[in-house]
Short mmCIF file of C-alpha atoms in Angstrom, two decimals:
data_model
loop_
_atom_site.label_atom_id
_atom_site.label_comp_id
_atom_site.label_asym_id
_atom_site.label_seq_id
_atom_site.Cartn_x
_atom_site.Cartn_y
_atom_site.Cartn_z
CA UNK N 24 117.44 91.98 87.95
CA UNK N 25 117.17 89.32 90.70
CA UNK N 26 113.60 88.23 91.88
CA UNK N 27 112.50 88.98 95.39
CA UNK N 28 112.01 86.11 97.78
CA UNK N 29 109.73 85.95 100.76
CA UNK N 30 111.27 87.95 103.46
CA UNK N 31 113.41 90.10 101.32
CA UNK N 32 113.06 93.94 101.65
CA UNK N 33 111.76 95.69 98.50
CA UNK N 34 112.23 99.34 97.90
CA UNK N 35 110.02 100.98 95.41
CA UNK N 36 111.33 104.54 94.87
CA UNK N 37 108.78 107.45 94.69
CA UNK N 38 107.25 107.88 91.29
CA UNK N 39 108.16 104.48 89.95
CA UNK N 40 105.02 102.52 88.69
CA UNK N 41 103.61 100.06 90.91
CA UNK N 42 101.22 97.18 89.93
CA UNK N 43 99.41 94.70 92.25
CA UNK N 44 98.07 91.41 91.01
CA UNK N 45 95.17 89.86 92.61
CA UNK N 46 94.00 86.20 91.56
CA UNK N 47 90.11 85.98 90.85
CA UNK N 48 88.15 83.14 89.83
CA UNK N 49 87.53 82.93 86.11
CA UNK N 50 84.13 84.17 85.18
CA UNK N 51 83.72 85.77 88.56
CA UNK N 52 85.05 89.26 87.51
CA UNK N 53 84.36 91.33 84.33
CA UNK N 54 86.95 94.04 83.88
CA UNK N 55 86.08 97.39 82.45
CA UNK N 56 88.11 100.73 81.76
CA UNK N 57 88.08 103.21 84.63
CA UNK N 58 86.97 106.62 84.15
CA UNK N 59 89.55 109.12 84.77
CA UNK N 60 87.56 110.52 87.73
CA UNK N 61 87.38 107.17 89.26
CA UNK N 62 90.94 106.70 88.74
CA UNK N 63 91.80 109.90 90.45
CA UNK N 64 89.47 108.96 93.31
CA UNK N 65 91.16 105.61 93.91
CA UNK N 66 94.57 107.21 93.47
CA UNK N 67 93.89 109.80 96.10
CA UNK N 68 92.42 107.00 98.39
CA UNK N 69 95.80 105.05 98.05
CA UNK N 70 97.86 108.20 98.78
CA UNK N 71 95.74 108.90 101.97
CA UNK N 72 96.32 105.14 102.96
CA UNK N 73 99.96 105.70 102.19
CA UNK N 74 100.23 108.78 104.33
CA UNK N 75 98.31 107.17 107.35
CA UNK N 76 99.99 103.73 107.28
CA UNK N 77 103.36 104.42 105.81
CA UNK N 78 106.37 105.38 108.10
CA UNK N 79 109.73 106.72 106.88
CA UNK N 80 112.10 104.29 105.57
CA UNK N 81 115.05 103.56 107.87
CA UNK N 82 117.08 102.42 105.12
CA UNK N 83 120.07 104.86 104.62
CA UNK N 84 119.97 104.04 100.77
CA UNK N 85 116.40 104.68 100.34
CA UNK N 86 115.48 108.02 98.33
CA UNK N 87 114.46 110.90 100.60
CA UNK N 88 110.64 110.45 101.25
CA UNK N 89 110.49 106.71 100.71
CA UNK N 90 107.66 105.05 103.02
CA UNK N 91 107.89 101.77 104.54
CA UNK N 92 104.81 100.01 104.55
CA UNK N 93 105.99 96.62 105.79
CA UNK N 94 103.20 94.62 107.48
CA UNK N 95 100.83 97.63 107.34
CA UNK N 96 98.55 96.06 104.79
CA UNK N 97 98.79 92.61 106.24
CA UNK N 98 97.75 94.05 109.53
CA UNK N 99 94.53 95.19 107.96
CA UNK N 100 93.62 91.81 106.36
CA UNK N 101 90.89 89.61 107.97
CA UNK N 102 90.66 85.84 107.90
CA UNK N 103 87.54 84.64 105.74
CA UNK N 104 84.90 82.81 107.91
#
């Protein structure tokens, strides 16, 4: 498929896997396996965030229940001082 470009709308249907990549300085982070309980807690937190910040998609082709989080995450970011 085609790659999204800055400004493109990206629709991720409910139930599709989603992965976020965050750059970290080498040597500053050590990954370890997350316990099922920790994963469940993080997942529930993410779902609560979606419920609070997502709004129903206005895209007529989006599957029912699709939430639009355009600019929601960015609005929560703070500039490092």
